[in-house]
Coordinates of C-alpha atoms in Angstrom, one line a residue:
X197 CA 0.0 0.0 0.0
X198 CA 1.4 3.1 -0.9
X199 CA 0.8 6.0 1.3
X200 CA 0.6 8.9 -1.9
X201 CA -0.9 6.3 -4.6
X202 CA -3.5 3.8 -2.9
X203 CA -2.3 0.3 -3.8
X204 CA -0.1 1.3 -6.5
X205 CA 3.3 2.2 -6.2
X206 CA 5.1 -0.2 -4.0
X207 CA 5.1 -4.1 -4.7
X208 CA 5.1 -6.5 -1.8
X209 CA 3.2 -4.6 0.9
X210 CA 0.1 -6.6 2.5
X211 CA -2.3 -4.5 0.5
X212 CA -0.5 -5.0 -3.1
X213 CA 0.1 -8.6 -3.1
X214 CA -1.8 -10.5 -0.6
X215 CA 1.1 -10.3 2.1
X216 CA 4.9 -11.5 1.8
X217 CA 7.6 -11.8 5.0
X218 CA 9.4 -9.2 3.1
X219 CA 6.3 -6.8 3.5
X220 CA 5.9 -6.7 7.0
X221 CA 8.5 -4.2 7.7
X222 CA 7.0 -1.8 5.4
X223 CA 3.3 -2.7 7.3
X224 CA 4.6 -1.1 10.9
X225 CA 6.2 2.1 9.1
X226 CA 3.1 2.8 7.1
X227 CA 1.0 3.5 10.3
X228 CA -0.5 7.2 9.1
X229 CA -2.4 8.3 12.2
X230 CA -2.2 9.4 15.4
X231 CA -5.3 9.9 17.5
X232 CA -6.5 13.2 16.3
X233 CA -6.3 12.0 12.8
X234 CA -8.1 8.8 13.6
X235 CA -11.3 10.5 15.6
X236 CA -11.6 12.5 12.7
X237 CA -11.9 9.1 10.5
X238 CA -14.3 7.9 12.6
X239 CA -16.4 10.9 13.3
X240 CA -16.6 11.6 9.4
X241 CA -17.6 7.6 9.0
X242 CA -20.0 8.1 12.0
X243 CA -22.0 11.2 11.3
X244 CA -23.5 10.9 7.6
X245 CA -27.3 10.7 6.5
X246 CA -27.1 7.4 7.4
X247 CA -26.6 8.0 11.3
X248 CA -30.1 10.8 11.2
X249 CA -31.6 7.8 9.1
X250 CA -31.0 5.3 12.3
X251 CA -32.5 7.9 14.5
X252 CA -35.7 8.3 12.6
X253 CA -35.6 4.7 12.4
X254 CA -35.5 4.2 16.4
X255 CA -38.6 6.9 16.0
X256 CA -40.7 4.1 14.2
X257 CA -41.1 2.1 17.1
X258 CA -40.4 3.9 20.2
X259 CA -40.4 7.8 22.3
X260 CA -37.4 9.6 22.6
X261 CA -36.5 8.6 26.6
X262 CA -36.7 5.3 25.6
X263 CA -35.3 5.9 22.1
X264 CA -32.2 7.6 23.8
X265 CA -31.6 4.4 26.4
X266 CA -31.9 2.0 23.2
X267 CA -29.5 4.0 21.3
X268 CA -27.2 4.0 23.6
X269 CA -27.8 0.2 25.1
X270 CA -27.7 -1.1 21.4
X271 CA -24.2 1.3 20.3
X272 CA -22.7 0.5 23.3
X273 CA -23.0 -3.5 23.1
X274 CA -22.4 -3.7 19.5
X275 CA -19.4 -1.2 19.3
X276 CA -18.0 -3.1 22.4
X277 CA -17.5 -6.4 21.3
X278 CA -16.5 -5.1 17.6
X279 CA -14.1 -3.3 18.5
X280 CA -12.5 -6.1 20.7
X281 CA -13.0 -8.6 17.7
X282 CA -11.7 -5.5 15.4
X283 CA -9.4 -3.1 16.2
X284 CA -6.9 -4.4 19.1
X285 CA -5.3 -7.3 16.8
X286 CA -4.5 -5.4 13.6
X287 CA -3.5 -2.3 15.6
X288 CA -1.0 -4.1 17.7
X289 CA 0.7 -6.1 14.8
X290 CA 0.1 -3.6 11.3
X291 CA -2.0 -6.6 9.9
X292 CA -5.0 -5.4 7.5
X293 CA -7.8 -7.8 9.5
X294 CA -9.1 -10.2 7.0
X295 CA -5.0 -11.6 7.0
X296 CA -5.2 -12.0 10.9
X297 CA -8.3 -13.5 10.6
X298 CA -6.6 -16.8 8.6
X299 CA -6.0 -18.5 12.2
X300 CA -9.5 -18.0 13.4
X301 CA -11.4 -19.5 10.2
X302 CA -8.5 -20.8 7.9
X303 CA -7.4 -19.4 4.8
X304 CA -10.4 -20.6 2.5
X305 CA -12.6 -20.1 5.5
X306 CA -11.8 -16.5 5.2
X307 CA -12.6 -16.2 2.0
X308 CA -15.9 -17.7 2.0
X309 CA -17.0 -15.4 4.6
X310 CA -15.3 -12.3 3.1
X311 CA -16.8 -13.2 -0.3
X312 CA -20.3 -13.5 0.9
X313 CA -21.0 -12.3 4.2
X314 CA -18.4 -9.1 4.3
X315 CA -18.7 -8.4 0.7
X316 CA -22.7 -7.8 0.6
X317 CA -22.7 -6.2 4.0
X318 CA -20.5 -3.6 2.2
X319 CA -21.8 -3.4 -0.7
X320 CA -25.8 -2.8 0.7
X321 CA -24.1 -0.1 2.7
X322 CA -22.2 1.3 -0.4
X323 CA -25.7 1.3 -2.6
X324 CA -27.7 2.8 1.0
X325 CA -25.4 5.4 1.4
X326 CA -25.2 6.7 -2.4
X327 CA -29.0 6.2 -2.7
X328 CA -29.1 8.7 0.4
X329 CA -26.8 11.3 -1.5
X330 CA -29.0 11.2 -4.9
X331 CA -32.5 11.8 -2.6
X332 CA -30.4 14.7 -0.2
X333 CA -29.7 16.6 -3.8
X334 CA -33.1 16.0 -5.4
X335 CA -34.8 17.2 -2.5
X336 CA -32.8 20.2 -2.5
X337 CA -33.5 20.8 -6.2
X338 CA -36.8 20.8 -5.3
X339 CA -36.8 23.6 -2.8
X340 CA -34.1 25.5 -4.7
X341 CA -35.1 25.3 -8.5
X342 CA -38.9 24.0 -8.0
X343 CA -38.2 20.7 -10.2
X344 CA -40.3 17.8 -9.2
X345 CA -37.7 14.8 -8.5
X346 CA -39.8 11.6 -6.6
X347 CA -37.8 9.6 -4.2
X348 CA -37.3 7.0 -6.8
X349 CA -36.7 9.0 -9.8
X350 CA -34.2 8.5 -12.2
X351 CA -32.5 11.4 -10.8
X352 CA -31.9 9.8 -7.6
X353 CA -30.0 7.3 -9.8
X354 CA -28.2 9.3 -11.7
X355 CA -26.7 11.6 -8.5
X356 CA -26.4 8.5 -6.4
X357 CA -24.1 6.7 -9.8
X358 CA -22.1 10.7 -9.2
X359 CA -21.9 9.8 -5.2
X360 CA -20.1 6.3 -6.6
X361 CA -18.0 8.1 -8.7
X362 CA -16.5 10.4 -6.1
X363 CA -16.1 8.1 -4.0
X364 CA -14.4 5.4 -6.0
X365 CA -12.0 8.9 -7.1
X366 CA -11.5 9.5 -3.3
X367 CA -10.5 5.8 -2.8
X368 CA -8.2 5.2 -5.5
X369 CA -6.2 7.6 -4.0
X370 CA -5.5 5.6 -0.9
X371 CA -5.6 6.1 2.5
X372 CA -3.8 9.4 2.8
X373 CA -6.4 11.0 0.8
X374 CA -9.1 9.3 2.5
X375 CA -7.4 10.9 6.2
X376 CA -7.2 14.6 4.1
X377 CA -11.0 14.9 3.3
X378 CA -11.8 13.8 6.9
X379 CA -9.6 16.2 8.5
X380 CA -12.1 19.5 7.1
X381 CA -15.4 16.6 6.8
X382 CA -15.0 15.8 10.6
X383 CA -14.8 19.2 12.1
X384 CA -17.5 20.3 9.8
X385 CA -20.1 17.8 10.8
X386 CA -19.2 18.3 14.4
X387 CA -20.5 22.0 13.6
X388 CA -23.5 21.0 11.5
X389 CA -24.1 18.3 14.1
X390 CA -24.2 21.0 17.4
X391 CA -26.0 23.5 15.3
X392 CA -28.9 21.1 14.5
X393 CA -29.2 20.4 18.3
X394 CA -29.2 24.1 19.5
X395 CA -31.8 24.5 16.8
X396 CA -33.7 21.8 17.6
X397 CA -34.2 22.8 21.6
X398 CA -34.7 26.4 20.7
X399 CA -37.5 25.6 18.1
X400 CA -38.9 22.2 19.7
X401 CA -41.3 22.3 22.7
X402 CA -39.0 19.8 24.8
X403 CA -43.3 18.7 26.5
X404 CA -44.1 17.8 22.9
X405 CA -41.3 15.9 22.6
X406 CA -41.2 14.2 25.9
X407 CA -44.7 13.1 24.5
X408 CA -44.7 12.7 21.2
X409 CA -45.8 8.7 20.2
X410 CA -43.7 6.4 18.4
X411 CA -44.4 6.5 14.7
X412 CA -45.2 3.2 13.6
X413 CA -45.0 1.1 16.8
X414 CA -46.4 -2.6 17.5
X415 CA -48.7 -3.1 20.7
X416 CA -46.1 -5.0 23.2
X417 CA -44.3 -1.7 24.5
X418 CA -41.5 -4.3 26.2
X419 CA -41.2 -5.7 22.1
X420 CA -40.6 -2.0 21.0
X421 CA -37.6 -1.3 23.1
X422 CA -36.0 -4.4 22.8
X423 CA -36.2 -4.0 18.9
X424 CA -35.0 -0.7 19.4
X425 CA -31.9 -1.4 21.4
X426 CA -31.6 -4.5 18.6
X427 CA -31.8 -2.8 15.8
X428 CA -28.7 -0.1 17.5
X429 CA -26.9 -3.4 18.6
X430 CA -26.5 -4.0 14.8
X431 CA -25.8 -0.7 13.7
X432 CA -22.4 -1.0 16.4
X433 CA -21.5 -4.5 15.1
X434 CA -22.2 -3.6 11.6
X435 CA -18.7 -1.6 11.8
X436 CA -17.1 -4.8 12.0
X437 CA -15.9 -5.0 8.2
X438 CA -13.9 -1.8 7.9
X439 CA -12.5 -1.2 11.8
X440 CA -9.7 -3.2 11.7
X441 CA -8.1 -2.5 8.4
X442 CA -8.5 1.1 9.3
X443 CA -6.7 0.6 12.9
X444 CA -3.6 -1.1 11.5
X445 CA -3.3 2.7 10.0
X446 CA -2.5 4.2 13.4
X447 CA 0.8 5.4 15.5
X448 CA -0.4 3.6 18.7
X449 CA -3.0 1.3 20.4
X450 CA -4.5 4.3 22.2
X451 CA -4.7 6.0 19.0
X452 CA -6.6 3.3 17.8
X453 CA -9.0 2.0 20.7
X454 CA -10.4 5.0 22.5
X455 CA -11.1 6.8 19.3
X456 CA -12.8 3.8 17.7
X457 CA -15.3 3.8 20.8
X458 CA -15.4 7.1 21.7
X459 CA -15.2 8.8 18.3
X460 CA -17.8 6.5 16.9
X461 CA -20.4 5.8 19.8
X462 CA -20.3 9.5 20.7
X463 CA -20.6 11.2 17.5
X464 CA -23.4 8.5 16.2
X465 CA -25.2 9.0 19.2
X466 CA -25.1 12.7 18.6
X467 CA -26.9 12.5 15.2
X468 CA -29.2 9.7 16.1
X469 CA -30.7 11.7 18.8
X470 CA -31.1 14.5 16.7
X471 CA -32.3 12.0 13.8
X472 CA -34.9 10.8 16.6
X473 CA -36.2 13.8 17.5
X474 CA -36.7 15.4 14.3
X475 CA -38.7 12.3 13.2
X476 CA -40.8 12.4 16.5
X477 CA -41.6 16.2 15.9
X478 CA -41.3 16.2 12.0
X479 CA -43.2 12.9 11.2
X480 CA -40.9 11.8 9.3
X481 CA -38.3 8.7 10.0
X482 CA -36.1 10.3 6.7
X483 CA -33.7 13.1 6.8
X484 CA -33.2 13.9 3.6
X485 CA -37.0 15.1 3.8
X486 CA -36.9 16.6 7.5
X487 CA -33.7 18.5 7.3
X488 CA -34.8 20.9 4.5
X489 CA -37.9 22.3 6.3
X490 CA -36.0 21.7 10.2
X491 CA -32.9 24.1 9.0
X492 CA -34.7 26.5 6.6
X493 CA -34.6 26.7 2.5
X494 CA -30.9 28.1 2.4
X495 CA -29.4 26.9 5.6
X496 CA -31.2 23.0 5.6
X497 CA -30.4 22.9 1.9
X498 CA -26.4 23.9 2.9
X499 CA -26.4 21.1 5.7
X500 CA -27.7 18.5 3.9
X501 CA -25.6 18.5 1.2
X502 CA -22.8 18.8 3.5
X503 CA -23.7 15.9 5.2
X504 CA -24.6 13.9 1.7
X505 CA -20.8 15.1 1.2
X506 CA -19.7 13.2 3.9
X507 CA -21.7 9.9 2.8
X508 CA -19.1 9.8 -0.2
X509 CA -15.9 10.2 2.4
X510 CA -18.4 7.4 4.6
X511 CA -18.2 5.0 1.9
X512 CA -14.2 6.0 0.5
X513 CA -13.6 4.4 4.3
X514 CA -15.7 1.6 4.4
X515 CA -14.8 0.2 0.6
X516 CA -11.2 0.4 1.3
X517 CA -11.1 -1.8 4.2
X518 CA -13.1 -4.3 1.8
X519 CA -11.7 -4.4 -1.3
X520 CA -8.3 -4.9 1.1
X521 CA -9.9 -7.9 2.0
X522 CA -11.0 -9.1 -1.5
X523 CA -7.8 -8.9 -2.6
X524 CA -6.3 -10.7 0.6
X525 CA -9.1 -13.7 0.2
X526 CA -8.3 -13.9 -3.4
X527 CA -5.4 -15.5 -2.8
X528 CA -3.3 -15.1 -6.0
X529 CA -5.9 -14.6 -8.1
X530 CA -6.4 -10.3 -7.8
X531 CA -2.7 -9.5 -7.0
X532 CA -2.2 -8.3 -10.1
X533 CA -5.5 -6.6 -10.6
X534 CA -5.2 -2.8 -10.3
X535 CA -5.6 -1.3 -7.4
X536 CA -7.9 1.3 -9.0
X537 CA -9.9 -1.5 -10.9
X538 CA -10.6 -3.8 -8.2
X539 CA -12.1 -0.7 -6.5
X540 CA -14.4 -0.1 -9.8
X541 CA -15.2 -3.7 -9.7
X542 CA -16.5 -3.7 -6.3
X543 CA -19.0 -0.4 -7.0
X544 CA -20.6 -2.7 -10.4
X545 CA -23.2 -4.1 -7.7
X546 CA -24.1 -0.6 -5.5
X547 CA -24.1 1.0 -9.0
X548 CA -26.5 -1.6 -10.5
X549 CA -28.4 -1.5 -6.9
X550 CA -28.8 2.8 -7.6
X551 CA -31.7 1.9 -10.4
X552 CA -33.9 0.4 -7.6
X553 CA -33.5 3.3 -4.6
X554 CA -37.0 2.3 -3.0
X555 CA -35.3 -1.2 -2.7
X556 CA -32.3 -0.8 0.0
X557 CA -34.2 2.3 1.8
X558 CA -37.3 0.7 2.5
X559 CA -35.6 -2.3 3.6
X560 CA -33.0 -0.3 5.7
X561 CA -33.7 -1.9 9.8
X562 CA -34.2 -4.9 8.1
X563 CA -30.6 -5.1 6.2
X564 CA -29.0 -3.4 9.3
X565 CA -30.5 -6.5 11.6
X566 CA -30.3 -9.2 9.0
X567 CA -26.1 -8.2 8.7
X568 CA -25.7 -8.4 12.4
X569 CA -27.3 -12.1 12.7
X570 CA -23.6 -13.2 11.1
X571 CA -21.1 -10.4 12.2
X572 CA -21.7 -10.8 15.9
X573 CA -21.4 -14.4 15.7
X574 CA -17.9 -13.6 14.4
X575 CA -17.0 -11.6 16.3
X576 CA -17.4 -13.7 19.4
X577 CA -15.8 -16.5 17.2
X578 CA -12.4 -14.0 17.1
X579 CA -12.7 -13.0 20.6
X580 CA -12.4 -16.4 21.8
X581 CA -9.4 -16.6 19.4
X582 CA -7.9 -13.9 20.0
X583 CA -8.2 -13.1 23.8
X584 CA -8.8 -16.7 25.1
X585 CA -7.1 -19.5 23.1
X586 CA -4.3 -17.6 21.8
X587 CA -4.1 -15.2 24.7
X588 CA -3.6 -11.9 22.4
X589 CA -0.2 -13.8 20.4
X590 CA -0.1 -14.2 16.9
X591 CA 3.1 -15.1 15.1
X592 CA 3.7 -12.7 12.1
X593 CA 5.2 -15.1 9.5
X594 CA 3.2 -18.0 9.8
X595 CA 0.4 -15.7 8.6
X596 CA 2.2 -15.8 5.4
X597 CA 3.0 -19.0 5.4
X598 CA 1.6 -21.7 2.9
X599 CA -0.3 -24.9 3.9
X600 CA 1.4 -27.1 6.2
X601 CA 4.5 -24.9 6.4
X602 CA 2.3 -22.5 8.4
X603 CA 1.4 -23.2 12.2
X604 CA -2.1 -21.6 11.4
X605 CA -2.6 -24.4 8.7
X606 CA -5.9 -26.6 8.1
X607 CA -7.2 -29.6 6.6
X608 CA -9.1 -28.0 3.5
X609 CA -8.2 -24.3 4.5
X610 CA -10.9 -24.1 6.6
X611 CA -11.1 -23.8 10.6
X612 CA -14.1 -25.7 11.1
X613 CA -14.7 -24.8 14.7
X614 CA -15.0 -20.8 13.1
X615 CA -17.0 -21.5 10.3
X616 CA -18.9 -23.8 13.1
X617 CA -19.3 -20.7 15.4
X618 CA -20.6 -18.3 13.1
X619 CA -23.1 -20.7 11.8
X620 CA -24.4 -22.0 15.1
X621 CA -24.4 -17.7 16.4
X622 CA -26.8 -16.9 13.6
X623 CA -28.7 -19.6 13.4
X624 CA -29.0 -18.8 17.3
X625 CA -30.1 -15.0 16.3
X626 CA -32.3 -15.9 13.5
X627 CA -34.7 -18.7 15.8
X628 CA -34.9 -15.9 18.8
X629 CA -35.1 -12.9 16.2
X630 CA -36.4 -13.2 12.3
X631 CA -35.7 -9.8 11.1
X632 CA -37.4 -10.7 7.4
X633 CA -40.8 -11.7 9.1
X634 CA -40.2 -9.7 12.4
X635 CA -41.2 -13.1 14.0
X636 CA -40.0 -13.5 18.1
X637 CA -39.8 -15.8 20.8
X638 CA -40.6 -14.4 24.0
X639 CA -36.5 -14.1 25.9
X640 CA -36.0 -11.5 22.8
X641 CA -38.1 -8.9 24.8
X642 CA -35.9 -9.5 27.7
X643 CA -31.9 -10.8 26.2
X644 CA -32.6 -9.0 22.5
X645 CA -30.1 -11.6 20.1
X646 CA -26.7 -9.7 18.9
X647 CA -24.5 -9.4 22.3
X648 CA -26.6 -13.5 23.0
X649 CA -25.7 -14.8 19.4
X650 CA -21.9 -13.3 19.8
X651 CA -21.6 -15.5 23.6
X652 CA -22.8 -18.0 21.3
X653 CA -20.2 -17.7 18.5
X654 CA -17.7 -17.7 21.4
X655 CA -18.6 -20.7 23.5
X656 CA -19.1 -22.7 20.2
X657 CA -15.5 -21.7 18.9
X658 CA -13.7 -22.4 22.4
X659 CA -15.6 -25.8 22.5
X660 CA -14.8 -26.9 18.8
X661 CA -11.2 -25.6 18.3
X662 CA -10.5 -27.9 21.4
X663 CA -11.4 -30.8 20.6
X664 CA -10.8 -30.4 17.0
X665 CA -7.8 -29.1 17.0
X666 CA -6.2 -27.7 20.7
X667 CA -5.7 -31.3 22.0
X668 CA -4.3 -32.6 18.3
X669 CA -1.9 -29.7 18.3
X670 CA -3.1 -28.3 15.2
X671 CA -3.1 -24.1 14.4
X672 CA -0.8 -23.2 16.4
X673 CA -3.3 -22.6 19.6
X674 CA -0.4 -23.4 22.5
X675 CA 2.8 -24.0 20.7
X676 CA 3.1 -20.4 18.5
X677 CA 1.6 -18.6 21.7
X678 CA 4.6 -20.0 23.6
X679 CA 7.4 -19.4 21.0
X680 CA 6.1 -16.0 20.4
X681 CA 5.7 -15.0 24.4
X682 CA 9.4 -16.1 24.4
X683 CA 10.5 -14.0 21.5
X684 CA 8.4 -11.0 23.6

């Protein structure tokens, strides 16, 4: 990866070539950002149309006390174990996540989940958050120039196809250009952010809201919250696929952890509130139509295309992180794939998805929840890697290694007890929780499923990669922890 030109300029980094023992040096110099720099990466990821969109979303089925205590519940679970499954590993060794992943599911086993699970969690957010910048424009064209653009015109399409342009500009680039947008973005929507809270107590009777009904709850009030706090669960865990490969970027593990949690939970909760509380006032769960009459014909047009602005910089972050892990999972097969292409090749789907807008927005609690069924399983699966088998060691060059000349080699390519974990987690999630047919069993109202179906992950991993492969002495549980606490 080459800190002025993306992936192009230097052969044998992690990012250009799948990973080599002669890259690794260059990994721990290439670390870009120090603390500052990465808050303002994950403030610009956190507060897009996206994060008002969750808040009006929370509106649909509960008030805004109890909306506020689900937001923050939900955020703070999910964001707690996904950072521990994310961001502590590939900060503390310079490793872009999907490669560190290899001795928690294998290498193939890696692959299958980055090429199915990772790679349409990505791209549904890629399609939601372009779809969101073609609607934010429209509806100011509307206000501005009197043109008559629906919320599934073709004009959505075409300025949502412009959002994937920019953004696929912004992340052929690279990282460094990527940190440079988010260094004027993040300040900005910090700004826009306090601004449309100040106006929103000065203009909002704070009785009305304290009163103001859900807008499209179900009877069981208990149901309501626990959906609520659900739902945010999988918006935290949902980061999963980009954290990690982002971390690796910074000077220092506190430059990494604190502003992961506190950067993103803070300045997502910030913007859901106000999301939430212009939908319970507004009537309206969608801020690209609340904003323009909330913040006035000039000023609400100016913020909301500031903040569609920020989708694009949203989505430069989260593809980069993925279309590092294509290119890991590929194995040899995309090495030699352009950097710049590979990223064009991941937009095809989002770009195809911009010709249906109704299709990803309408369905937007239902993707969030539905994504979360698998990723928290994971994530409990890595944690019980990661902090329990392996006790935080990992030995660089067996990473790299090939087949049985690595310790973190197995039969097939696949860690079954992984692949085991993240199957049993969701299918865990989807019995207590069906987020298609909204169907429950009663412990959801009272455990929800996303921090439950993560335990699950966890206990299933510890008890599989035991007795498959701890007591045989296969992937390197004991042995490579011990020669690398040695070497320490």
């Amino acid at each position: 990866m080459s800190t002025a030109r993306g992936e192009r300029g230097r052969p044998g980094t992690d990012g250009e070539n799948g990973g080599s023992l002669g890259s690794l040096p260059l990994l721990l110099r290439e670390r870009i950002w120090n603390g500052s720099d990465f808050t303002g990466v994950n403030i610009s990821l956190a507060i897009a149309t996206w994060a008002f969109l969750v808040g009006g979303s929370t509106a649909l089925l509960v008030g805004f006390q109890q909306g506020i205590a689900a937001m923050v519940i939900g955020n703070a679970i999910g964001l707690g174990f996904m950072i521990l499954a994310s961001v502590v590993a590939s900060q503390r060794y310079g490793v872009e996540q999907y490669t560190i992943l290899r001795p928690v599911f294998g290498l193939v086993g890696v692959g299958i989940l980055v090429f199915t699970v990772i790679l349409i969690t990505e791209m549904g957010w890629s399609s939601l958050l372009a779809i969101m910048v073609g609607r934010a424009v429209t509806q100011v064209s509307n206000s501005t120039f009197g043109t008559d653009f629906g919320p599934e015109s073709l004009m959505v399409t075409f300025f949502a196809l412009v959002a994937i342009a920019v953004s696929w500009w912004i992340l052929s680039r690279g990282p460094v250009t990527i940190g440079r947008f988010n260094k004027f973005i993040a300040p900005g929507l910090i700004v826009v952010t306090v601004f449309l809270m100040i106006f929103l107590v000065l203009n909002t009777s704070w009785d009305a809201l304290l009163t103001a009904a859900p807008l499209a709850p179900f009877e069981d009030d208990r149901l309501n919250f626990a959906l609520a706090v659900e739902f945010n669960a999988g918006v935290g865990v949902s980061w999963y696929p980009v954290m990690g490969s982002l971390a690796r970027l910074t000077k220092t593990p506190r430059a990494a952890l604190w502003p992961s949690y506190g950067g993103l939970l803070g300045a997502t909760l910030i913007a859901q509130i106000v999301g939430m509380a212009a939908a319970l006032t507004l009537g309206d769960s969608d801020p690209t139509v609340w904003m323009l009459p909330f913040g006035g014909p000039l000023l609400g047009a100016f913020i909301l295309l500031f903040i569609a602005f920020a989708n694009i910089t949203s989505t430069s972050s989260i593809v980069y992180s993925t279309v590092l892990a294509i290119r890991q999972a590929s194995g040899n097969l995309l090495t030699r794939v352009r950097w710049a292409w590979l990223c064009a090749a991941f937009f095809v789907l989002p770009a195809i998805l911009a010709f249906f807008p109704g299709f990803m927005y309408l369905r937007f609690m239902t993707f969030v929840t539905l994504s979360g069924a698998f990723l928290a399983p994971m994530c409990g699966a890595i944690i019980a890697d990661y902090f329990v088998l392996r006790r935080q060691r990992v030995e660089l060059e067996h990473l790299y290694r090939h087949r049985s000349d690595s310790a973190y080699h197995f039969s097939t390519g696949i860690n079954w007890a992984g692949l085991g974990a993240v199957a049993a987690g969701a299918v865990f999630y989807l019995v207590i929780y069906n987020p298609v047919t909204l169907t429950t069993l009663p412990v959801f109202s009272y455990i929800t499923a996303s921090l439950p179906s993560a335990i699950v992950g966890a206990v299933v991993y510890y008890v599989l990669a035991r007795v498959l492969y701890v007591r045989r002495g296969i992937g390197g549980y004991a042995p490579a922890a011990a020669k690398v606490g040695e070497s320490a």
